[in-house]
Short mmCIF file of C-alpha atoms and ligand atoms in Angstrom, two decimals:
data_model
loop_
_atom_site.label_atom_id
_atom_site.label_comp_id
_atom_site.label_asym_id
_atom_site.label_seq_id
_atom_site.Cartn_x
_atom_site.Cartn_y
_atom_site.Cartn_z
CA UNK P 1 -13.17 -13.01 -21.82
CA UNK P 2 -13.87 -16.69 -21.84
CA UNK P 3 -12.88 -19.40 -19.39
CA UNK P 4 -10.28 -20.45 -21.94
CA UNK P 5 -8.69 -17.06 -21.76
CA UNK P 6 -8.50 -17.42 -18.02
CA UNK P 7 -6.90 -20.87 -18.34
CA UNK P 8 -4.28 -19.22 -20.61
CA UNK P 9 -3.54 -16.72 -17.89
CA UNK P 10 -3.29 -19.50 -15.33
CA UNK P 11 -0.76 -21.19 -17.56
CA UNK P 12 1.28 -17.97 -17.54
CA UNK P 13 1.19 -17.72 -13.79
CA UNK P 14 1.46 -21.34 -12.60
CA UNK P 15 5.09 -22.04 -13.30
CA UNK P 16 6.10 -18.74 -11.77
CA UNK P 17 4.50 -19.08 -8.33
CA UNK P 18 4.83 -22.05 -6.07
CA UNK P 19 1.20 -22.93 -5.37
CA UNK P 20 0.45 -24.16 -1.95
CA UNK P 21 3.90 -23.44 -0.52
CA UNK P 22 5.49 -21.27 2.12
CA UNK P 23 8.91 -19.75 1.89
CA UNK P 24 10.76 -20.43 5.13
CA UNK P 25 14.49 -20.41 5.77
CA UNK P 26 15.15 -20.33 2.01
CA UNK P 27 13.11 -23.43 1.32
CA UNK P 28 9.63 -23.94 -0.14
CA UNK P 29 7.45 -25.86 2.31
CA UNK P 30 4.13 -27.45 1.51
CA UNK P 31 1.27 -26.08 3.60
CA UNK P 32 -1.11 -28.32 5.54
CA UNK P 33 -4.18 -26.34 4.55
CA UNK P 34 -4.95 -24.12 1.56
CA UNK P 35 -7.15 -21.32 0.36
CA UNK P 36 -8.30 -20.30 -3.12
CA UNK P 37 -6.92 -17.35 -5.04
CA UNK P 38 -9.52 -15.91 -7.43
CA UNK P 39 -9.14 -14.02 -10.69
CA UNK P 40 -11.29 -10.92 -10.04
CA UNK P 41 -11.80 -10.36 -13.74
CA UNK P 42 -13.73 -13.67 -14.07
CA UNK P 43 -14.41 -15.02 -10.60
CA UNK P 44 -12.49 -18.13 -11.66
CA UNK P 45 -9.95 -19.97 -9.54
CA UNK P 46 -6.31 -19.05 -10.36
CA UNK P 47 -4.59 -21.36 -7.87
CA UNK P 48 -4.45 -22.20 -4.21
CA UNK P 49 -1.93 -21.06 -1.65
CA UNK P 50 -1.04 -22.37 1.79
CA UNK P 51 -2.55 -20.95 4.91
CA UNK P 52 0.30 -20.90 7.33
CA UNK P 53 -0.44 -22.34 10.76
CA UNK P 54 0.89 -20.94 14.05
CA UNK P 55 3.66 -23.56 13.84
CA UNK P 56 4.57 -22.47 10.29
CA UNK P 57 4.74 -18.87 11.46
CA UNK P 58 6.82 -19.79 14.43
CA UNK P 59 9.27 -21.69 12.14
CA UNK P 60 9.49 -18.68 9.82
CA UNK P 61 10.29 -16.36 12.80
CA UNK P 62 12.87 -18.82 14.05
CA UNK P 63 14.46 -18.91 10.56
CA UNK P 64 14.51 -15.10 10.47
CA UNK P 65 15.97 -14.95 13.95
CA UNK P 66 18.70 -17.52 13.08
CA UNK P 67 19.53 -15.52 9.91
CA UNK P 68 19.71 -12.31 11.98
CA UNK P 69 21.79 -13.75 14.67
CA UNK P 70 24.24 -15.39 12.31
CA UNK P 71 25.31 -11.86 11.30
CA UNK P 72 25.36 -13.03 7.68
CA UNK P 73 23.16 -10.11 6.67
CA UNK P 74 23.23 -7.59 9.57
CA UNK P 75 26.98 -8.00 9.74
CA UNK P 76 27.56 -7.24 6.12
CA UNK P 77 28.75 -3.64 5.39
CA UNK P 78 26.09 -1.32 4.13
CA UNK P 79 27.80 -1.32 0.77
CA UNK P 80 27.60 -5.08 0.52
CA UNK P 81 23.89 -5.10 1.37
CA UNK P 82 23.46 -2.30 -1.18
CA UNK P 83 24.91 -4.50 -3.95
CA UNK P 84 22.33 -7.24 -3.25
CA UNK P 85 19.48 -4.72 -3.07
CA UNK P 86 20.54 -3.17 -6.32
CA UNK P 87 20.54 -6.64 -7.94
CA UNK P 88 16.94 -7.07 -6.71
CA UNK P 89 16.01 -3.84 -8.53
CA UNK P 90 17.68 -5.07 -11.70
CA UNK P 91 15.92 -8.45 -11.50
CA UNK P 92 12.52 -6.81 -10.88
CA UNK P 93 13.08 -4.78 -14.11
CA UNK P 94 14.28 -7.91 -16.02
CA UNK P 95 11.30 -9.94 -14.84
CA UNK P 96 8.81 -7.09 -15.11
CA UNK P 97 6.53 -9.01 -17.55
CA UNK P 98 6.11 -11.92 -15.15
CA UNK P 99 5.50 -9.55 -12.20
CA UNK P 100 2.95 -7.59 -14.23
CA UNK P 101 1.18 -10.78 -15.33
CA UNK P 102 0.99 -12.12 -11.77
CA UNK P 103 -0.06 -8.86 -10.13
CA UNK P 104 -2.62 -7.95 -12.78
CA UNK P 105 -4.17 -11.42 -12.73
CA UNK P 106 -4.28 -11.61 -8.95
CA UNK P 107 -5.49 -8.03 -8.19
CA UNK P 108 -7.31 -7.11 -11.41
CA UNK P 109 -4.98 -4.20 -12.04
CA UNK P 110 -4.79 -2.89 -15.60
CA UNK P 111 -1.47 -4.03 -17.02
CA UNK P 112 -0.49 -0.53 -18.14
CA UNK P 113 -0.91 0.77 -14.57
CA UNK P 114 0.81 -2.29 -13.06
CA UNK P 115 3.86 -1.84 -15.32
CA UNK P 116 4.15 1.95 -14.91
CA UNK P 117 3.38 2.09 -11.18
CA UNK P 118 3.54 -1.14 -9.29
CA UNK P 119 6.56 -2.79 -10.90
CA UNK P 120 8.45 0.45 -11.62
CA UNK P 121 7.96 1.60 -7.99
CA UNK P 122 9.06 -1.78 -6.69
CA UNK P 123 12.35 -1.53 -8.65
CA UNK P 124 12.66 2.15 -7.57
CA UNK P 125 12.36 1.26 -3.85
CA UNK P 126 15.14 -1.32 -4.03
CA UNK P 127 17.36 1.20 -5.90
CA UNK P 128 16.59 3.93 -3.45
CA UNK P 129 17.19 1.87 -0.30
CA UNK P 130 20.35 0.34 -1.76
CA UNK P 131 21.73 3.85 -1.85
CA UNK P 132 20.54 4.59 1.72
CA UNK P 133 22.05 1.27 2.98
CA UNK P 134 25.42 2.93 2.43
CA UNK P 135 24.56 5.98 4.51
CA UNK P 136 23.77 4.28 7.80
CA UNK P 137 26.64 6.00 9.57
CA UNK P 138 26.23 6.93 13.14
CA UNK P 139 27.23 10.31 14.52
CA UNK P 140 30.50 11.03 16.34
CA UNK P 141 30.30 13.75 19.05
CA UNK P 142 32.74 15.55 21.16
CA UNK P 143 31.41 15.86 24.72
CA UNK P 144 32.88 17.79 27.67
CA UNK P 145 33.40 14.80 29.88
CA UNK P 146 36.92 13.93 28.98
CA UNK P 147 35.34 11.40 26.70
CA UNK P 148 34.14 11.11 23.14
CA UNK P 149 30.94 9.42 22.04
CA UNK P 150 29.63 7.84 18.95
CA UNK P 151 26.18 6.65 18.11
CA UNK P 152 25.67 3.55 16.02
CA UNK P 153 22.48 2.86 14.02
CA UNK P 154 21.61 -0.74 14.35
CA UNK P 155 18.91 -2.97 12.92
CA UNK P 156 15.99 -3.95 15.12
CA UNK P 157 16.14 -7.68 14.42
CA UNK P 158 13.15 -9.72 13.04
CA UNK P 159 10.48 -7.59 11.37
CA UNK P 160 6.92 -9.00 10.92
CA UNK P 161 5.47 -7.33 7.84
CA UNK P 162 1.67 -7.56 7.31
CA UNK P 163 0.31 -6.12 4.08
CA UNK P 164 -3.19 -5.50 2.48
CA UNK P 165 -4.66 -6.66 -0.79
CA UNK P 166 -4.59 -3.49 -2.95
CA UNK P 167 -0.89 -2.87 -3.78
CA UNK P 168 0.72 -6.17 -2.89
CA UNK P 169 4.10 -5.54 -4.58
CA UNK P 170 4.63 -1.94 -3.64
CA UNK P 171 3.43 -2.19 -0.05
CA UNK P 172 5.50 -5.25 0.77
CA UNK P 173 8.56 -3.64 -0.97
CA UNK P 174 8.00 -0.42 1.07
CA UNK P 175 8.65 -2.56 4.20
CA UNK P 176 11.15 -5.19 2.90
CA UNK P 177 13.55 -2.78 1.11
CA UNK P 178 14.23 -0.41 4.06
CA UNK P 179 14.16 -3.27 6.54
CA UNK P 180 16.79 -5.12 4.57
CA UNK P 181 18.82 -2.01 3.93
CA UNK P 182 19.16 -1.53 7.67
CA UNK P 183 20.17 -5.17 8.24
CA UNK P 184 16.95 -6.68 9.56
CA UNK P 185 15.40 -9.98 8.62
CA UNK P 186 11.74 -10.24 7.64
CA UNK P 187 8.71 -12.49 7.89
CA UNK P 188 6.14 -11.27 5.40
CA UNK P 189 2.48 -12.12 5.52
CA UNK P 190 0.72 -10.88 2.41
CA UNK P 191 -3.07 -10.43 2.11
CA UNK P 192 -5.05 -13.69 1.55
CA UNK P 193 -6.84 -12.18 -1.42
CA UNK P 194 -3.66 -11.23 -3.34
CA UNK P 195 -0.66 -13.32 -2.17
CA UNK P 196 0.92 -14.32 -5.48
CA UNK P 197 3.51 -11.60 -6.13
CA UNK P 198 5.00 -12.10 -2.62
CA UNK P 199 5.86 -15.64 -3.63
CA UNK P 200 7.44 -14.52 -6.85
CA UNK P 201 9.40 -11.83 -5.03
CA UNK P 202 10.76 -14.48 -2.64
CA UNK P 203 12.23 -16.18 -5.70
CA UNK P 204 13.66 -12.86 -7.02
CA UNK P 205 15.19 -11.93 -3.69
CA UNK P 206 16.87 -15.33 -3.51
CA UNK P 207 18.13 -15.03 -7.04
CA UNK P 208 19.62 -11.59 -6.16
CA UNK P 209 21.66 -13.13 -3.37
CA UNK P 210 19.55 -12.39 -0.28
CA UNK P 211 20.71 -15.14 2.11
CA UNK P 212 18.38 -17.94 3.24
CA UNK P 213 16.14 -16.95 6.14
CA UNK P 214 16.56 -13.24 5.64
CA UNK P 215 13.11 -12.94 3.97
CA UNK P 216 10.38 -15.50 4.68
CA UNK P 217 6.88 -15.54 3.32
CA UNK P 218 3.89 -16.98 5.17
CA UNK P 219 0.63 -16.79 3.18
CA UNK P 220 -2.67 -16.93 5.04
CA UNK P 221 -5.41 -14.74 6.58
CA UNK P 222 -6.18 -13.26 9.93
CA UNK P 223 -5.13 -16.31 11.95
CA UNK P 224 -1.70 -16.36 10.31
CA UNK P 225 -1.40 -12.63 10.90
CA UNK P 226 -2.38 -12.99 14.47
CA UNK P 227 0.32 -15.68 15.03
CA UNK P 228 2.88 -13.30 13.61
CA UNK P 229 1.68 -10.42 15.83
CA UNK P 230 1.94 -12.57 18.97
CA UNK P 231 5.19 -14.41 18.19
CA UNK P 232 7.75 -13.53 20.91
CA UNK P 233 10.59 -13.83 18.38
CA UNK P 234 9.40 -10.83 16.37
CA UNK P 235 11.06 -7.50 17.25
CA UNK P 236 8.91 -5.07 15.24
CA UNK P 237 5.64 -5.13 13.43
CA UNK P 238 5.09 -3.13 10.31
CA UNK P 239 1.41 -3.24 9.47
CA UNK P 240 -0.54 -1.80 6.50
CA UNK P 241 -4.29 -2.37 6.39
CA UNK P 242 -7.62 -1.22 7.70
CA UNK P 243 -7.99 0.98 10.81
CA UNK P 244 -9.97 -1.77 12.57
CA UNK P 245 -7.25 -4.41 12.21
CA UNK P 246 -4.60 -1.73 12.83
CA UNK P 247 -6.22 -0.84 16.16
CA UNK P 248 -6.15 -4.52 17.18
CA UNK P 249 -2.54 -4.77 15.99
CA UNK P 250 -1.63 -1.75 18.20
CA UNK P 251 -3.25 -3.41 21.19
CA UNK P 252 -1.45 -6.75 20.75
CA UNK P 253 1.96 -5.29 19.89
CA UNK P 254 1.66 -2.43 22.36
CA UNK P 255 1.06 -4.93 25.18
CA UNK P 256 4.33 -6.65 24.20
CA UNK P 257 6.07 -3.22 24.15
CA UNK P 258 7.40 -3.73 20.65
CA UNK P 259 7.75 -0.92 18.06
CA UNK P 260 5.02 -0.87 15.48
CA UNK P 261 4.25 1.22 12.44
CA UNK P 262 0.65 1.45 11.27
CA UNK P 263 -0.33 2.56 7.84
CA UNK P 264 -4.14 2.48 7.96
CA UNK P 265 -7.26 3.61 6.19
CA UNK P 266 -7.86 6.92 4.48
CA UNK P 267 -10.69 9.02 3.03
CA UNK P 268 -9.06 12.02 1.49
CA UNK P 269 -10.76 15.21 0.30
CA UNK P 270 -9.89 16.84 -2.97
CA UNK P 271 -10.69 20.57 -3.01
CA UNK P 272 -11.38 22.33 -6.25
CA UNK P 273 -11.18 26.12 -5.74
CA UNK P 274 -12.77 28.59 -8.12
CA UNK P 275 -9.36 29.66 -9.40
CA UNK P 276 -8.41 26.13 -10.52
CA UNK P 277 -7.41 25.30 -14.08
CA UNK P 278 -10.60 23.40 -14.67
CA UNK P 279 -9.31 20.95 -17.31
CA UNK P 280 -6.34 19.89 -15.20
CA UNK P 281 -8.53 19.78 -12.04
CA UNK P 282 -11.09 17.41 -13.60
CA UNK P 283 -8.22 15.13 -14.63
CA UNK P 284 -6.91 15.14 -11.06
CA UNK P 285 -10.40 14.56 -9.66
CA UNK P 286 -10.94 11.53 -11.85
CA UNK P 287 -7.48 10.06 -11.24
CA UNK P 288 -7.99 10.55 -7.51
CA UNK P 289 -11.02 8.26 -7.31
CA UNK P 290 -10.59 5.75 -10.14
CA UNK P 291 -6.87 4.93 -9.68
CA UNK P 292 -6.63 1.15 -8.93
CA UNK P 293 -10.44 1.04 -8.94
CA UNK P 294 -10.56 3.36 -6.00
CA UNK P 295 -8.83 0.73 -3.89
CA UNK P 296 -6.11 3.15 -2.87
CA UNK P 297 -5.63 4.21 0.79
CA UNK P 298 -4.71 7.69 -0.54
CA UNK P 299 -7.57 7.93 -3.00
CA UNK P 300 -9.59 11.14 -3.10
CA UNK P 301 -13.22 9.98 -2.87
CA UNK P 302 -14.51 13.18 -1.31
CA UNK P 303 -14.72 16.02 -3.86
CA UNK P 304 -15.26 19.58 -2.46
CA UNK P 305 -16.14 22.11 -5.08
CA UNK P 306 -16.30 25.90 -4.77
CA UNK P 307 -19.99 26.88 -5.03
CA UNK P 308 -19.74 28.92 -8.20
CA UNK P 309 -18.27 25.87 -10.02
CA UNK P 310 -20.43 23.19 -8.50
CA UNK P 311 -22.97 22.73 -11.32
CA UNK P 312 -20.30 23.06 -14.01
CA UNK P 313 -18.03 20.47 -12.41
CA UNK P 314 -20.90 18.00 -11.91
CA UNK P 315 -21.88 18.42 -15.50
CA UNK P 316 -18.38 17.78 -16.85
CA UNK P 317 -17.72 14.90 -14.45
CA UNK P 318 -20.90 13.04 -15.44
CA UNK P 319 -19.74 12.65 -19.04
CA UNK P 320 -15.98 12.39 -18.42
CA UNK P 321 -16.29 9.66 -15.82
CA UNK P 322 -18.65 7.58 -17.96
CA UNK P 323 -16.04 7.72 -20.70
CA UNK P 324 -13.11 6.25 -18.64
CA UNK P 325 -12.21 2.82 -20.20
CA UNK P 326 -13.24 0.07 -17.88
CA UNK P 327 -12.72 -3.59 -18.62
CA UNK P 328 -10.27 -6.43 -18.98
CA UNK P 329 -7.14 -5.66 -17.07
CA UNK P 330 -5.03 -7.41 -19.68
CA UNK P 331 -6.19 -4.90 -22.36
CA UNK P 332 -3.47 -2.21 -22.59
CA UNK P 333 -6.10 0.55 -22.95
CA UNK P 334 -7.95 -0.28 -19.79
CA UNK P 335 -7.87 2.32 -17.02
CA UNK P 336 -10.30 0.74 -14.53
CA UNK P 337 -10.12 -3.02 -13.97
CA UNK P 338 -12.35 -5.06 -11.67
CA UNK P 339 -12.32 -4.61 -7.96
CA UNK P 340 -9.98 -7.10 -6.28
CA UNK P 341 -12.73 -9.39 -5.05
CA UNK P 342 -16.41 -9.96 -4.27
CA UNK P 343 -16.16 -8.61 -0.75
CA UNK P 344 -14.71 -5.25 -2.04
CA UNK P 345 -17.41 -4.99 -4.65
CA UNK P 346 -20.28 -5.86 -2.28
CA UNK P 347 -19.07 -3.29 0.24
CA UNK P 348 -18.96 -0.49 -2.34
CA UNK P 349 -22.37 -1.40 -3.64
CA UNK P 350 -23.77 -1.24 -0.12
CA UNK P 351 -22.48 2.30 0.28
CA UNK P 352 -24.11 3.29 -3.06
CA UNK P 353 -27.40 1.83 -1.87
CA UNK P 354 -27.10 3.73 1.42
CA UNK P 355 -26.54 6.98 -0.49
CA UNK P 356 -29.64 6.40 -2.57
CA UNK P 357 -31.67 5.55 0.54
CA UNK P 358 -30.55 8.88 2.07
CA UNK P 359 -31.81 10.76 -0.96
CA UNK P 360 -28.54 11.46 -2.63
CA UNK P 361 -28.36 11.61 -6.43
CA UNK P 362 -26.23 9.17 -8.46
CA UNK P 363 -24.88 11.35 -11.28
CA UNK P 364 -23.22 8.50 -13.15
CA UNK P 365 -22.41 4.78 -12.52
CA UNK P 366 -23.85 3.28 -9.46
CA UNK P 367 -24.07 -0.31 -10.65
CA UNK P 368 -22.03 -3.40 -11.38
CA UNK P 369 -20.73 -3.85 -14.89
CA UNK P 370 -21.73 -7.23 -16.18
CA UNK P 371 -18.56 -8.46 -17.86
CA UNK P 372 -17.16 -12.06 -17.85
CA UNK P 373 -18.41 -12.60 -14.28
CA UNK P 374 -15.78 -10.17 -12.98
CA UNK P 375 -16.17 -7.88 -10.00
CA UNK P 376 -16.51 -4.63 -11.96
CA UNK P 377 -18.07 -1.50 -10.53
CA UNK P 378 -18.79 1.38 -12.87
CA UNK P 379 -17.09 4.57 -11.67
CA UNK P 380 -19.76 6.35 -9.62
CA UNK P 381 -20.35 9.97 -8.82
CA UNK P 382 -22.77 10.89 -6.09
CA UNK P 383 -24.09 14.37 -5.39
CA UNK P 384 -26.47 15.73 -2.74
CA UNK P 385 -24.79 14.00 0.19
CA UNK P 386 -24.65 15.39 3.64
CA UNK P 387 -21.26 15.91 5.32
CA UNK P 388 -22.13 13.60 8.22
CA UNK P 389 -23.44 10.75 6.11
CA UNK P 390 -21.59 7.43 6.51
CA UNK P 391 -21.06 7.59 2.70
CA UNK P 392 -18.82 10.62 3.28
CA UNK P 393 -17.36 9.78 6.63
CA UNK P 394 -16.31 6.16 6.07
CA UNK P 395 -13.84 4.60 3.73
CA UNK P 396 -15.70 3.05 0.74
CA UNK P 397 -12.54 1.80 -1.01
CA UNK P 398 -13.99 1.66 -4.52
CA UNK P 399 -14.40 3.94 -7.52
CA UNK P 400 -17.00 6.06 -5.84
CA UNK P 401 -16.89 9.89 -5.54
CA UNK P 402 -19.12 12.06 -3.42
CA UNK P 403 -19.40 15.74 -4.28
CA UNK P 404 -20.12 18.59 -1.83
CA UNK P 405 -20.10 22.38 -2.40
CA UNK P 406 -18.24 24.81 -0.18
CA UNK P 407 -18.59 28.60 0.36
CA UNK P 408 -15.04 29.73 1.22
CA UNK P 409 -11.62 28.49 2.14
CA UNK P 410 -12.46 28.08 5.78
CA UNK P 411 -15.36 25.83 5.04
CA UNK P 412 -13.40 23.81 2.50
CA UNK P 413 -10.65 23.17 5.15
CA UNK P 414 -13.25 22.32 7.80
CA UNK P 415 -15.03 19.82 5.51
CA UNK P 416 -11.70 18.35 4.35
CA UNK P 417 -10.58 17.72 7.91
CA UNK P 418 -13.98 16.43 9.18
CA UNK P 419 -13.45 12.69 8.98
CA UNK P 420 -11.60 10.45 11.43
CA UNK P 421 -8.89 9.83 8.76
CA UNK P 422 -5.82 11.86 7.88
CA UNK P 423 -3.72 10.02 5.28
CA UNK P 424 -3.87 12.25 2.13
CA UNK P 425 -5.56 15.39 0.81
CA UNK P 426 -5.39 17.48 -2.31
CA UNK P 427 -6.29 20.86 -3.73
CA UNK P 428 -6.59 22.31 -7.17
CA UNK P 429 -5.81 26.01 -7.45
CA UNK P 430 -3.58 28.37 -9.52
CA UNK P 431 -3.03 30.63 -6.49
CA UNK P 432 0.40 29.78 -5.09
CA UNK P 433 -0.22 31.47 -1.76
CA UNK P 434 -3.45 29.61 -1.32
CA UNK P 435 -1.75 26.31 -2.21
CA UNK P 436 0.79 26.67 0.63
CA UNK P 437 -1.69 28.15 3.07
CA UNK P 438 -4.30 25.42 2.62
CA UNK P 439 -1.75 22.60 2.43
CA UNK P 440 -0.51 23.65 5.91
CA UNK P 441 -4.07 23.50 7.29
CA UNK P 442 -5.00 20.13 5.97
CA UNK P 443 -4.57 17.34 8.50
CA UNK P 444 -2.95 14.63 6.37
CA UNK P 445 0.41 12.92 5.88
CA UNK P 446 0.69 14.03 2.25
CA UNK P 447 -1.03 16.83 0.26
CA UNK P 448 -1.08 17.01 -3.52
CA UNK P 449 -1.47 20.30 -5.35
CA UNK P 450 -2.83 20.30 -8.97
CA UNK P 451 -2.52 16.55 -9.38
CA UNK P 452 -2.98 13.32 -7.44
CA UNK P 453 -1.09 10.15 -6.47
CA UNK P 454 2.33 11.52 -7.25
CA UNK P 455 4.56 9.25 -5.17
CA UNK P 456 8.23 8.57 -5.11
CA UNK P 457 10.32 6.26 -2.92
CA UNK P 458 12.16 9.42 -1.60
CA UNK P 459 9.01 11.17 -0.37
CA UNK P 460 7.57 9.97 2.94
CA UNK P 461 3.89 9.48 3.54
CA UNK P 462 1.74 8.11 6.38
CA UNK P 463 -1.12 8.97 8.55
CA UNK P 464 -2.37 11.19 11.32
CA UNK P 465 -5.55 10.59 13.39
CA UNK P 466 -7.12 7.21 12.66
CA UNK P 467 -4.89 6.70 9.59
CA UNK P 468 -2.13 5.46 11.76
CA UNK P 469 1.45 6.56 12.66
CA UNK P 470 4.91 6.09 11.30
CA UNK P 471 6.07 6.84 7.84
CA UNK P 472 6.92 4.77 4.82
CA UNK P 473 9.18 5.76 1.95
CA UNK P 474 12.07 8.20 2.31
CA UNK P 475 14.82 8.18 4.90
CA UNK P 476 12.03 8.15 7.52
CA UNK P 477 11.19 4.52 6.67
CA UNK P 478 14.90 3.55 7.14
CA UNK P 479 14.79 5.15 10.62
CA UNK P 480 11.72 3.09 11.45
CA UNK P 481 13.79 -0.06 10.99
CA UNK P 482 16.79 1.04 13.10
CA UNK P 483 17.52 1.83 16.66
CA UNK P 484 20.57 3.70 18.01
CA UNK P 485 23.22 2.71 20.45
CA UNK P 486 25.58 5.33 21.88
CA UNK P 487 29.09 4.35 22.96
CA UNK P 488 30.84 6.78 25.30
CA UNK P 489 34.63 6.29 25.69
CA UNK P 490 36.51 7.72 28.57
CA UNK P 491 39.84 9.16 27.30
CA UNK P 492 41.76 8.62 30.54
P1 NAD A 1 -7.23 -5.61 6.35
O1 NAD A 1 -7.02 -4.84 7.54
O2 NAD A 1 -8.48 -6.46 6.24
O3 NAD A 1 -6.06 -6.67 6.19
C1 NAD A 1 -4.68 -6.22 6.13
C2 NAD A 1 -3.76 -7.40 6.53
O4 NAD A 1 -4.00 -7.69 7.91
C3 NAD A 1 -4.01 -8.63 5.70
O5 NAD A 1 -2.81 -9.27 5.46
C4 NAD A 1 -4.83 -9.47 6.65
O6 NAD A 1 -4.82 -10.84 6.39
C5 NAD A 1 -4.21 -9.12 7.96
N1 NAD A 1 -5.03 -9.33 9.18
C6 NAD A 1 -6.42 -9.40 9.27
N2 NAD A 1 -6.76 -9.68 10.56
C7 NAD A 1 -5.62 -9.77 11.25
C8 NAD A 1 -5.29 -10.09 12.62
N3 NAD A 1 -6.28 -10.26 13.56
N4 NAD A 1 -4.03 -10.07 13.01
C9 NAD A 1 -3.06 -9.86 12.12
N5 NAD A 1 -3.27 -9.62 10.78
C10 NAD A 1 -4.53 -9.60 10.37
O7 NAD A 1 -7.11 -4.67 5.09
P2 NAD A 1 -7.38 -4.98 3.53
O8 NAD A 1 -8.83 -5.09 3.27
O9 NAD A 1 -6.51 -6.08 3.06
O10 NAD A 1 -6.82 -3.63 2.90
C11 NAD A 1 -7.61 -2.46 2.78
C12 NAD A 1 -7.28 -1.45 3.88
O11 NAD A 1 -5.87 -1.20 3.93
C13 NAD A 1 -7.95 -0.18 3.66
O12 NAD A 1 -8.45 0.32 4.94
C14 NAD A 1 -6.86 0.77 3.11
O13 NAD A 1 -6.99 2.11 3.35
C15 NAD A 1 -5.66 0.23 3.94
N6 NAD A 1 -4.41 0.56 3.30
C16 NAD A 1 -3.62 1.51 3.89
C17 NAD A 1 -2.46 1.90 3.28
C18 NAD A 1 -1.57 2.96 3.93
O14 NAD A 1 -0.44 3.09 3.44
N7 NAD A 1 -2.00 3.67 4.92
C19 NAD A 1 -2.08 1.35 2.08
C20 NAD A 1 -2.89 0.40 1.49
C21 NAD A 1 -4.12 0.02 2.11
#
């Protein structure tokens, strides 16, 4: 792709996002300082966005507080809120091409993936939580105290939502949709690397009828996020990101005794048993580590293969992985786009160098793909790693797969559970009993059997161990944005 192509893409995006502006109280506000947003498929500048200052964040929280206290949103019936959320879903579908263009340009996601997963899931979430908004009924109980009691489910107030770079649309929606369904107001801080779709969504939410101040967007980096964590006007923090920043978030928010949900890093194992349907299993293995260029918290970068199949699987993988289409995210046939930025590419390459230095064998890939100056990493398979190597234990967050053999089911489970993370896991087997038995033993918030990355707004996921706590998706997420109040009425 040439610089001219990139300029064409900028022309597509520019009118649709409000460069350099913050969305506060229903108005676009110019920032006082700005940072660059880079096209990862070329390394060229797309646009600049504002870096919200502490004062900007404080104003956004005040706007969200005023919107909450006005009762304009929280005081609506669930059915009225549901209507607005359903309109958001419809607008997301109607404006899908714009959202795909912005998200693909900003993150480097292949357009086909972006349309089928990111945009479809975003619409699906608003639809799903529009239905749940109508089911926020409290329970009525008879109690033996000459009284009866009922329990209301109420919103928490102002939610500070902080999201990472890899699935900007989906991960912000996974917070905003249930938070709004329950009647909360939101201040969203997207990742500095990929903030553009959050600005477009602010426009869509407004068009759908979400009142001013109910959703506010403050772009910026760690300093902006820190201001949001510490703002006394925020009632709950919903954080998705790395385990390191999540730990810091827990410390700050815990000290203020506010509720927090933490969706953090992952490093899932994918176990191929000797009774697996090998064709299907190879498909699941590849999907598990190349999906979104491996920048997926629930990716499966640790392949565990039953010893009798080890050489066969490595042989098949070498050729199959090298054949996965990698290139321009705007090409409909592309499966692997660039990584989202230079920092992500550099980190993944450092882990590959470390594996080589430790004597591991790079079966395929292992280097940067030189294409248009973009941040492409060839999908990489590494064999001969030891279970305690950093390459196995730590989260690489790129299209990099390590492969280890195992002797029996116990060893497979032990290896799968042997990292500090516990977000996802998977197994490939045709034995139904084994599927249930092993799924129960894997320490993870979601386990896939005979596929990977099957996600639906109705199915909750989240972490155990260092992958965090709390759940997103499903009715569980709605609960995370409500509290209960019991009212006991004396009948005398
Ligand atoms: P990150 O932790 O660097 O940043 C996440 C967000 O936190 C960004 O918006 C960032 O600006 C903000 N932030 C950074 N420092 C902050 C501070 N001091 N105070 C407040 N906010 C601060 O993560 P990333 O590199 O953007 O994303 C990759 C990580 O996210 C990976 O570890 C991945 O596994 C994880 N992730 C988890 C899930 C999940 O659902 N569990 C989903 C996607 C990504």
